PDB file of C-alpha atoms and ligand atoms in Angstrom:
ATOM      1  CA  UNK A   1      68.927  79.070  73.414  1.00 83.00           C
ATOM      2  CA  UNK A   2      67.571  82.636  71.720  1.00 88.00           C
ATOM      3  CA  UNK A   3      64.364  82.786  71.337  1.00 94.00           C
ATOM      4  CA  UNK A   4      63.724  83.993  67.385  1.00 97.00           C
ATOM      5  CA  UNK A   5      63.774  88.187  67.327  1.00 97.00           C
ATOM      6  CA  UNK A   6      60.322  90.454  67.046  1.00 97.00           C
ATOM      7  CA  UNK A   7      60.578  92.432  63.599  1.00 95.00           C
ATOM      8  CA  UNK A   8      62.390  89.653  61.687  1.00 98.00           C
ATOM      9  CA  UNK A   9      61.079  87.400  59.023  1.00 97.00           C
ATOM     10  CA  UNK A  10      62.699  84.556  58.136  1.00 98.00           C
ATOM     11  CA  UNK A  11      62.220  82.230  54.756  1.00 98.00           C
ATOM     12  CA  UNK A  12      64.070  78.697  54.906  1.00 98.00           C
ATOM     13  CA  UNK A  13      65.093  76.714  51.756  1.00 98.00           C
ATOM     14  CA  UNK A  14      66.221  73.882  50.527  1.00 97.00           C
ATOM     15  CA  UNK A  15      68.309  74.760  47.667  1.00 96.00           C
ATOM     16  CA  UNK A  16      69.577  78.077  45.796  1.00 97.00           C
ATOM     17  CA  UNK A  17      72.204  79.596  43.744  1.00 97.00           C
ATOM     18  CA  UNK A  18      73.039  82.458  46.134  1.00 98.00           C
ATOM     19  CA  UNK A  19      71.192  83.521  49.203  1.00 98.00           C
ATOM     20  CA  UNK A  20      72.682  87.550  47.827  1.00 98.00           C
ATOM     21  CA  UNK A  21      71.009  86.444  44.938  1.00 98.00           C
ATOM     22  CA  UNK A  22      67.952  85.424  46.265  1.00 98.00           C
ATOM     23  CA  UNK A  23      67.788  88.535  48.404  1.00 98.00           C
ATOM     24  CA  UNK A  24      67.884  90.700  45.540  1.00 97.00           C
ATOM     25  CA  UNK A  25      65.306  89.363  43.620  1.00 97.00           C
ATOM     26  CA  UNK A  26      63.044  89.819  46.937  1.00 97.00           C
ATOM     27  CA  UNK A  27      64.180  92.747  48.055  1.00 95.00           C
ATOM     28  CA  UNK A  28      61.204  94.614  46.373  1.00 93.00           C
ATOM     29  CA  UNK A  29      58.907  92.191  46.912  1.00 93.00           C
ATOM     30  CA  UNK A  30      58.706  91.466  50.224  1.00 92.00           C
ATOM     31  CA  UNK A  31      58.158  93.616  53.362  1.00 92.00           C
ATOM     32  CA  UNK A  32      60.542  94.560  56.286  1.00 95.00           C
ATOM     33  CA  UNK A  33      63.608  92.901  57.126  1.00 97.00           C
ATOM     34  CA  UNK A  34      64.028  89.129  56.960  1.00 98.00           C
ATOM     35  CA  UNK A  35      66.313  86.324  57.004  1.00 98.00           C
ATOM     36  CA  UNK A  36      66.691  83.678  54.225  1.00 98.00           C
ATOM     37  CA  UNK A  37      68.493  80.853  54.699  1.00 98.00           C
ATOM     38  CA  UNK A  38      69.269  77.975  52.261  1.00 97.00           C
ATOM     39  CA  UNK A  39      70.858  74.368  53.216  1.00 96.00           C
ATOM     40  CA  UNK A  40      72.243  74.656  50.065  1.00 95.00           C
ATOM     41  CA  UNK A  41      73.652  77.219  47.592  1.00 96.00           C
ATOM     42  CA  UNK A  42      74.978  76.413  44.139  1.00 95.00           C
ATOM     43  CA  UNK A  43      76.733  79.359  43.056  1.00 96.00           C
ATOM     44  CA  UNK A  44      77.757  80.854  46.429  1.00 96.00           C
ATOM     45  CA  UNK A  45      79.990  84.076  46.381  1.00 96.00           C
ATOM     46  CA  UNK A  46      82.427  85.615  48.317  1.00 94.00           C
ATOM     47  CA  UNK A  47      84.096  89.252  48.697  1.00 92.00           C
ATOM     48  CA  UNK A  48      85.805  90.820  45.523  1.00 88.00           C
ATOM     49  CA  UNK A  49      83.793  88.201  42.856  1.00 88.00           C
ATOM     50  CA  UNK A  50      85.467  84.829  44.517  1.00 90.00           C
ATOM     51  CA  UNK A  51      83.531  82.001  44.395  1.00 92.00           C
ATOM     52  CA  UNK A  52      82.591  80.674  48.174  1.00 93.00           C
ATOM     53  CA  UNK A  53      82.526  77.538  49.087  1.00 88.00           C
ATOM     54  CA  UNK A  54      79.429  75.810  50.800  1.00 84.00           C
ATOM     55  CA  UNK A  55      78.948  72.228  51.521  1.00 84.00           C
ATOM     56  CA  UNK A  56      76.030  70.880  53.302  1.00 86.00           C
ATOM     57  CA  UNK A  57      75.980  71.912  57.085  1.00 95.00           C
ATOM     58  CA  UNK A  58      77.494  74.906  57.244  1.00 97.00           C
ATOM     59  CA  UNK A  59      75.440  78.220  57.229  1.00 98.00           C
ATOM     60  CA  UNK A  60      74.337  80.156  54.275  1.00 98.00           C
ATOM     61  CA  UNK A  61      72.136  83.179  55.146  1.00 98.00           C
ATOM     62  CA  UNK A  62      71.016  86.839  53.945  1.00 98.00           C
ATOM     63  CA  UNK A  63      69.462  89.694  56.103  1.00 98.00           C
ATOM     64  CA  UNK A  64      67.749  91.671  54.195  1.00 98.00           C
ATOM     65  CA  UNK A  65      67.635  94.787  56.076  1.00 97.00           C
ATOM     66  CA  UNK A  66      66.142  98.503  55.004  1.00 94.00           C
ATOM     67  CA  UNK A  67      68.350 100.256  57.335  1.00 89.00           C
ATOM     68  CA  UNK A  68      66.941 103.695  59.096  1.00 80.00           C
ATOM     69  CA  UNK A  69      68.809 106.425  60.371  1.00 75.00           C
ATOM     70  CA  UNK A  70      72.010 108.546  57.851  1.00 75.00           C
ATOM     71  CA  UNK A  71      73.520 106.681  54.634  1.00 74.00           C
ATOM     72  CA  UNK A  72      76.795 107.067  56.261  1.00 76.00           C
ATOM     73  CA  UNK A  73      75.868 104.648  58.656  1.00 79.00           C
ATOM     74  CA  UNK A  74      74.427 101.631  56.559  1.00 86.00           C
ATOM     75  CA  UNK A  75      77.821 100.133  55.257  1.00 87.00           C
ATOM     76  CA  UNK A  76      78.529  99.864  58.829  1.00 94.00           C
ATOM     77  CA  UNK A  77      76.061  96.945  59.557  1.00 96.00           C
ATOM     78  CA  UNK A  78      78.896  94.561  58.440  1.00 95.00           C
ATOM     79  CA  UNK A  79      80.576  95.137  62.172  1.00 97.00           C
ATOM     80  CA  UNK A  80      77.427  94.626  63.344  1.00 97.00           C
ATOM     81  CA  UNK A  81      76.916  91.382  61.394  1.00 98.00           C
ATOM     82  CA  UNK A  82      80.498  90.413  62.738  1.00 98.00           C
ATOM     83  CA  UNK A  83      79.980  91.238  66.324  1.00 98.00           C
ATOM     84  CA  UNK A  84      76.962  89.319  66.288  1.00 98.00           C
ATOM     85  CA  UNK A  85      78.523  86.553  64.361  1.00 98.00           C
ATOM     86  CA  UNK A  86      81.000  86.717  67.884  1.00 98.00           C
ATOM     87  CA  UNK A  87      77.943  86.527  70.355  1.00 98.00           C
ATOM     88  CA  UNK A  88      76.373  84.179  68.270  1.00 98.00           C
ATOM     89  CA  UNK A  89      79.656  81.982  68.330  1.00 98.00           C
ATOM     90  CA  UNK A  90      80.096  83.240  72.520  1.00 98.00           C
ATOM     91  CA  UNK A  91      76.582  81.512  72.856  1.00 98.00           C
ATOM     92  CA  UNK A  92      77.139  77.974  70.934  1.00 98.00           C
ATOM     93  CA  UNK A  93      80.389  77.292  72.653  1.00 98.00           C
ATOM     94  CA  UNK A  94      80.793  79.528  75.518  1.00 97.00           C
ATOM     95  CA  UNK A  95      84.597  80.160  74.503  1.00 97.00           C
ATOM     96  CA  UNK A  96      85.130  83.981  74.161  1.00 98.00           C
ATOM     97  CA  UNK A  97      88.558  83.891  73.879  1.00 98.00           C
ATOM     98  CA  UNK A  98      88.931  81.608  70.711  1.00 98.00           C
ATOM     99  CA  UNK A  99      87.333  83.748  68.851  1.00 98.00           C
ATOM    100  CA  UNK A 100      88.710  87.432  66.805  1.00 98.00           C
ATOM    101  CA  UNK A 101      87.132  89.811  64.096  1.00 98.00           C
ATOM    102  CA  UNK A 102      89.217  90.526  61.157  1.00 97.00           C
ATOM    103  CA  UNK A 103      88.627  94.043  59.555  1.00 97.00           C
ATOM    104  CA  UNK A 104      86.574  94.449  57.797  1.00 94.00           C
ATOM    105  CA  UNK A 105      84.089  91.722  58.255  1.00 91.00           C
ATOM    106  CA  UNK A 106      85.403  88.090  58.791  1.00 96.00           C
ATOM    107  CA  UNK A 107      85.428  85.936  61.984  1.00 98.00           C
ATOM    108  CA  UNK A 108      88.658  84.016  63.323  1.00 98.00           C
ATOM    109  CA  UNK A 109      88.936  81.176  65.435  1.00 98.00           C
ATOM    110  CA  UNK A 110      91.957  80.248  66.719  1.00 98.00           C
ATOM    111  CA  UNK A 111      93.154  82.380  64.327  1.00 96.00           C
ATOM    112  CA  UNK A 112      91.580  80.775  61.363  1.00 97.00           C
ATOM    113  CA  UNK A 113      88.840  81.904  59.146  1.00 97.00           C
ATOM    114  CA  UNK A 114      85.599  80.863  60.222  1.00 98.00           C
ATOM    115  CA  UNK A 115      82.944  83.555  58.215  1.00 98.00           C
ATOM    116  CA  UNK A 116      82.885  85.695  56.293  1.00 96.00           C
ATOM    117  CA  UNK A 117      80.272  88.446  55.493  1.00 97.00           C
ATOM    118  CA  UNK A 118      79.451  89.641  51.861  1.00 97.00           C
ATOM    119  CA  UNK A 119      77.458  93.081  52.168  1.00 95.00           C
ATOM    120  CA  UNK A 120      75.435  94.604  48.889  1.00 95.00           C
ATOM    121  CA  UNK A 121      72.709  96.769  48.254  1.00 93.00           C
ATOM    122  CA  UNK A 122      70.005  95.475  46.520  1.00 94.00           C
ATOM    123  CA  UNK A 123      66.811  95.904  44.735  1.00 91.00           C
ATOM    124  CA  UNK A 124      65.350  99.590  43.711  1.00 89.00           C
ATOM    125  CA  UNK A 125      65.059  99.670  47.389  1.00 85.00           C
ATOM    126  CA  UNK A 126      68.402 100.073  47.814  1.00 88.00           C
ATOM    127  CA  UNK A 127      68.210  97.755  50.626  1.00 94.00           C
ATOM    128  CA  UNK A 128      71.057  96.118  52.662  1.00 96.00           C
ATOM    129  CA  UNK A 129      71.791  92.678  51.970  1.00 97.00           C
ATOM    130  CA  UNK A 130      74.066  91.208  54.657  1.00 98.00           C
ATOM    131  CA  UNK A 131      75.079  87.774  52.908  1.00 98.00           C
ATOM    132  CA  UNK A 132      76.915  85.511  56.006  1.00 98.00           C
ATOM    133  CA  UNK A 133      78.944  81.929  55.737  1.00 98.00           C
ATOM    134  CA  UNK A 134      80.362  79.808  59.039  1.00 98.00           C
ATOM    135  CA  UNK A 135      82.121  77.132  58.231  1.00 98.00           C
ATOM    136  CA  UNK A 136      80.094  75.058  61.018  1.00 98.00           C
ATOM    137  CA  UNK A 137      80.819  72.047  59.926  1.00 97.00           C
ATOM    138  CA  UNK A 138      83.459  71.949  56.902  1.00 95.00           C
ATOM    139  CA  UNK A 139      86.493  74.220  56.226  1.00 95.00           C
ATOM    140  CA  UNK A 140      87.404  73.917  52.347  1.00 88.00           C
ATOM    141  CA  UNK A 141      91.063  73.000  51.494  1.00 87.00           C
ATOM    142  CA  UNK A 142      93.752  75.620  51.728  1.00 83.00           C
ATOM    143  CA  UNK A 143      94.223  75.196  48.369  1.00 78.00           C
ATOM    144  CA  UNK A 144      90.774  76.577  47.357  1.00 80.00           C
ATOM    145  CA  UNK A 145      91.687  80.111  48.559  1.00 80.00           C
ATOM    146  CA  UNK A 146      93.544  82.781  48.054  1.00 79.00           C
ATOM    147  CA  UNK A 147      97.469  82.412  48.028  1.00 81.00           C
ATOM    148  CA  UNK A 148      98.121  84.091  51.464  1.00 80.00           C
ATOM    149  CA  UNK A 149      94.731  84.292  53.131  1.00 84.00           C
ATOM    150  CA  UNK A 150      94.172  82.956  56.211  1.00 91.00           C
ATOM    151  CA  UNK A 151      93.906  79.191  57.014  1.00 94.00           C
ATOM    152  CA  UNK A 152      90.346  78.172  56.918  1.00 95.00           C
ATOM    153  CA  UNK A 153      88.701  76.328  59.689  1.00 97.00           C
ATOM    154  CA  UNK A 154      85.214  74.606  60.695  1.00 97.00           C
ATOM    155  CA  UNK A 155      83.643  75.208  64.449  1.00 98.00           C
ATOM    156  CA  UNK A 156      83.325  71.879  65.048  1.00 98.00           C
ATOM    157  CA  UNK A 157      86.877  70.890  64.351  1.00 97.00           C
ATOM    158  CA  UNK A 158      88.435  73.026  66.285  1.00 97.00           C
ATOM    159  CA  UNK A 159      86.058  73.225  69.169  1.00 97.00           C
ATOM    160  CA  UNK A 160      83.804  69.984  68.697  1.00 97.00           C
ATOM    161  CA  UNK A 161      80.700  72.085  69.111  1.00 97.00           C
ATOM    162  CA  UNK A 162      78.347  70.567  66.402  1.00 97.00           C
ATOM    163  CA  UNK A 163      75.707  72.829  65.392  1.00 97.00           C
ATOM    164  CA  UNK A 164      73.528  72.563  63.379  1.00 97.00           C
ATOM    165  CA  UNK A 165      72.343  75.486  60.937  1.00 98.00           C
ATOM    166  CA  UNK A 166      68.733  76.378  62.174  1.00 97.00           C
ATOM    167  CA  UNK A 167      70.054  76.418  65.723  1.00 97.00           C
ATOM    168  CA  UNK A 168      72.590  78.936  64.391  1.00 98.00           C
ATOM    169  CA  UNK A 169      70.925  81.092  62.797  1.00 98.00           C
ATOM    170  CA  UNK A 170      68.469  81.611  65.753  1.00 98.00           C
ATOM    171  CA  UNK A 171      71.159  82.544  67.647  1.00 98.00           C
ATOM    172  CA  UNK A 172      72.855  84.950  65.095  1.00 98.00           C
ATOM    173  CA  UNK A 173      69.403  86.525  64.022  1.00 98.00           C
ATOM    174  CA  UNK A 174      68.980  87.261  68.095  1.00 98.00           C
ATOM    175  CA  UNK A 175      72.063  88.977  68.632  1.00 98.00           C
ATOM    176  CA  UNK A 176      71.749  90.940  65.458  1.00 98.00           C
ATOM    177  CA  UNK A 177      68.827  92.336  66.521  1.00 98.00           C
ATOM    178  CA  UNK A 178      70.349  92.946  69.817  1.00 98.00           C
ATOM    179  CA  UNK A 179      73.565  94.583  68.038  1.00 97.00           C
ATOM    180  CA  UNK A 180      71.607  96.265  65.195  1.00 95.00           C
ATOM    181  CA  UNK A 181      69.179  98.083  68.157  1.00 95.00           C
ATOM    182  CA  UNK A 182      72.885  99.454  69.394  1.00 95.00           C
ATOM    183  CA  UNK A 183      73.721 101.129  66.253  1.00 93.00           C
ATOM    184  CA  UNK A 184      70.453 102.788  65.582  1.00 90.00           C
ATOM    185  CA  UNK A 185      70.374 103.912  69.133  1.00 92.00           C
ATOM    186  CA  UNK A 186      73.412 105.266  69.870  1.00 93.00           C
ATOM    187  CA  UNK A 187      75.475 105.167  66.248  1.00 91.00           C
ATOM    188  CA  UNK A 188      79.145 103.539  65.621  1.00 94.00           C
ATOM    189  CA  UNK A 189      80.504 104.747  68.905  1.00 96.00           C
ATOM    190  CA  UNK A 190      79.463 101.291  70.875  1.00 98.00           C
ATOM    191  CA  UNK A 191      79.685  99.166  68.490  1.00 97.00           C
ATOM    192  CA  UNK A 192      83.326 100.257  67.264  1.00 98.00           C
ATOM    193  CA  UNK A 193      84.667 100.100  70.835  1.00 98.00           C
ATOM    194  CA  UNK A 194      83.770  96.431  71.053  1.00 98.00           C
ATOM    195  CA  UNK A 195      84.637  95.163  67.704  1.00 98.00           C
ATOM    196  CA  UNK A 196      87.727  96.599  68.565  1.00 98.00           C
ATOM    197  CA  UNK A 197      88.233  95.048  71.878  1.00 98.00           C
ATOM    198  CA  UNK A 198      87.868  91.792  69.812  1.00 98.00           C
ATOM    199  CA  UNK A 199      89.778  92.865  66.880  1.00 98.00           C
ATOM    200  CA  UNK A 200      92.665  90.100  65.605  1.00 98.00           C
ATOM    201  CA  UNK A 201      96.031  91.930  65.323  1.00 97.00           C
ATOM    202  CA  UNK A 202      95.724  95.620  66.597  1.00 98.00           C
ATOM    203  CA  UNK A 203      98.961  97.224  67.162  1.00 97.00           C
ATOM    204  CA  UNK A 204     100.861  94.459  64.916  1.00 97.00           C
ATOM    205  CA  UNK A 205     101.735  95.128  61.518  1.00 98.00           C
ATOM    206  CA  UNK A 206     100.037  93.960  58.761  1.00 97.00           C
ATOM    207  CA  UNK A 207      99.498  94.322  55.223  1.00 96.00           C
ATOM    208  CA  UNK A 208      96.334  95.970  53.379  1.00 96.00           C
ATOM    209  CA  UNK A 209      96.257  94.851  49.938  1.00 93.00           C
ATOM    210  CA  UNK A 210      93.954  96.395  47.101  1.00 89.00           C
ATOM    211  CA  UNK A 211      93.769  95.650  43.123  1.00 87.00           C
ATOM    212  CA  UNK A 212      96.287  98.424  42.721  1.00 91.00           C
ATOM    213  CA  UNK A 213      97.841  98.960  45.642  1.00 91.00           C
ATOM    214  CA  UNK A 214      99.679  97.488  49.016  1.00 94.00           C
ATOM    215  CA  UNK A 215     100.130  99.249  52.503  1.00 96.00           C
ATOM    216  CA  UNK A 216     102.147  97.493  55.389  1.00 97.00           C
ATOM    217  CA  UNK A 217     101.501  99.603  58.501  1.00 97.00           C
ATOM    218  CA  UNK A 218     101.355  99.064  62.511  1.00 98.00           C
ATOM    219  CA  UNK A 219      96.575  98.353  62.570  1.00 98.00           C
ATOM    220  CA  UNK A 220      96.331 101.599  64.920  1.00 98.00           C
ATOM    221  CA  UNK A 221      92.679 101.663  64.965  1.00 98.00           C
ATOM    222  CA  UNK A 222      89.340 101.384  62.932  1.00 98.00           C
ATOM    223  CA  UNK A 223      88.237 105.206  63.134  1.00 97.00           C
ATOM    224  CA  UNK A 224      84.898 106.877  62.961  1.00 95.00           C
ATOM    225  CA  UNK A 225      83.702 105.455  59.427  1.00 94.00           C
ATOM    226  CA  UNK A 226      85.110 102.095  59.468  1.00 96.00           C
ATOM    227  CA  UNK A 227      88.146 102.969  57.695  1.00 96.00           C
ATOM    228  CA  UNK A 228      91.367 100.906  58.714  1.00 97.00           C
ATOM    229  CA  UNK A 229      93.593 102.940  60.097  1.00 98.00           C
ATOM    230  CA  UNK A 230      97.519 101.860  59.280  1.00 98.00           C
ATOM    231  CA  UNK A 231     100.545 103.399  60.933  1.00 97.00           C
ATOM    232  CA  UNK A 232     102.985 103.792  57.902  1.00 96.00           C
ATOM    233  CA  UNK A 233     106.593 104.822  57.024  1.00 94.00           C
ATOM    234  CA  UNK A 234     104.846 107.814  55.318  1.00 94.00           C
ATOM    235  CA  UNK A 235     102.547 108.611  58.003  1.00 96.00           C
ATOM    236  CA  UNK A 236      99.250 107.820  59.004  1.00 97.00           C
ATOM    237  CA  UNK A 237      96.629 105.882  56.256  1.00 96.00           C
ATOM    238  CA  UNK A 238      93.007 105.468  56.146  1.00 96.00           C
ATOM    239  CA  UNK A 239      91.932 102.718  54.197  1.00 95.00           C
ATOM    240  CA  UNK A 240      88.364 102.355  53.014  1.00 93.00           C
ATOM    241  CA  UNK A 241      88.508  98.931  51.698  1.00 91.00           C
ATOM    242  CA  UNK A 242      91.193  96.256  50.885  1.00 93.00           C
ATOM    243  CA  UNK A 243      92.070  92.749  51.676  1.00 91.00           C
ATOM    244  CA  UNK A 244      94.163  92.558  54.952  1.00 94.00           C
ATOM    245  CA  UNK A 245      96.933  90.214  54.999  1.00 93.00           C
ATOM    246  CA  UNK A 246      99.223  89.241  58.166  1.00 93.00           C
TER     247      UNK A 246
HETATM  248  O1  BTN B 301      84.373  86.425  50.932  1.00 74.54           O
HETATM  249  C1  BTN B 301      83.850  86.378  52.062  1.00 74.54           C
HETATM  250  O2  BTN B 301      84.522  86.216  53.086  1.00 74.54           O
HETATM  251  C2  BTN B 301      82.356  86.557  52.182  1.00 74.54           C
HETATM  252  C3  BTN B 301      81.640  85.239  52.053  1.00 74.54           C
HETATM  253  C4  BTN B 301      80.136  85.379  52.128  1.00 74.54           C
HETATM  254  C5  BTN B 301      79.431  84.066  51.849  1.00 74.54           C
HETATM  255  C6  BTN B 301      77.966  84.147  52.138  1.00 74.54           C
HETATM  256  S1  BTN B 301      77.187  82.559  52.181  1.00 74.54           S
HETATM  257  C7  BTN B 301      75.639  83.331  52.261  1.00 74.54           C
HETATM  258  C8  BTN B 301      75.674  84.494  51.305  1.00 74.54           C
HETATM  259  N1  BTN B 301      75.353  84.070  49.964  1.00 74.54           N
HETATM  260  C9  BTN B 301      76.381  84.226  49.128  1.00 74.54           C
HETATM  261  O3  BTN B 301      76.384  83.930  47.922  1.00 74.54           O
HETATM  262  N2  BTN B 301      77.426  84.731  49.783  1.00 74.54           N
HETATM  263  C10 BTN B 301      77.126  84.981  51.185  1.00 74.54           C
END
């Protein structure tokens, strides 16, 4: 068991709409970078406007972080949330191998979606908000997502590790920190190389899918900035953002 990082804060409630929600309207109120975590959220959100789905038991929780160091750098905290979301999950059930990081931010297990990681800026601070749902204890149906997307799962369904949320978020706030320290330190170089020794799919072909646009391409790489880097018919792409679909 982690013990709770130095430097964090951390605010614990009962109910809210959003945890991003609730990080924005304290962004500019209070100090530093802290955790908020609700055991329940009413109008929970996902990537790209979806709703997200969050019954009782499964984690809900914001970082609000004020990121130091070049702007370029900031939007990269979402492979740090992920790889942390891996240790954290490493730590809970000490099975390394059933878990995988989806580009750009969500965590597999046994190939199924597990969390997922909604990343804004917020407040006149500009601060990061690093929104973060496990599905620790329920997976919703298959038929509340996306046509396509990947089968959702619950940790303690397909591994019988039952944890509960506090415990959790111990564990991911520690190895954020631990993660985080990495990226100010040294920049994306470490922290690339090992989301992408636990990346789902490298070298396979998949399909990157935006509001306008699909690319199917060999997943070469993730490159310097985060992009997604797709091996295509027409050459090499580098994809900013996009929905990846396998
Ligand atoms: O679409 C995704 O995969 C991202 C889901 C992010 C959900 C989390 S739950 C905690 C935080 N509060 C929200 O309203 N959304 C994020």
């Amino acid at each position: 068991m982690s013990d709770w990082p130095k430097g964090y804060g951390v605010i614990i409630l009962d109910t809210v709409d959003s945890t991003n929600a609730e990080a924005a309207r304290r962004a500019d109120v209070d100090q530093g970078a802290f955790w908020i975590m609700a055991h329940e959220q009413t109008a929970a959100r996902g990537r790209r406007g979806r709703a997200w789905a969050n019954p009782k038991g499964n984690l809900a929780a914001t970082l609000v972080l004020r990121p130091v160091g070049p702007p370029q750098l900031f939007a990269l905290r979402s492979f740090v949330a992920s790889l942390a979301l891996y240790d954290a999950l490493v730590a809970v059930t000490g099975r390394p191998e059933a878990f995988s990081l989806k580009w750009p931010n969500d965590v597999l297990l046994n190939g199924g979606k597990l969390a997922g990681i909604l990343l804004e800026t917020v407040g006149r601070s500009q601060a990061l908000a690093i929104g973060i749902g496990v599905n620790l204890q329920n997976a919703p149906h298959q038929a509340e997502v996306e046509e396509g997307a990947v089968r959702p799962v619950s940790l303690v369904s397909e591994t019988g590790a039952d944890v509960d949320t506090e415990t959790f978020l111990t564990e991911l706030a520690a190895a954020f920190a631990v993660r985080e320290h990495s990226l100010a330190t040294y920049g994306f170089g470490p922290t690339r190389e090992a989301w992408l020794a636990r990346a789902a799919r490298l070298g396979e072909v998949i399909t990157a899918r935006t509001v306008t646009s699909e690319t199917v391409g060999t997943f070469e790489t993730v490159d310097a900035s985060g992009n997604l880097v797709l091996k295509t018919s027409k050459g090499r792409e580098s994809i900013a953002a996009a929905d990846v679909f396998f």
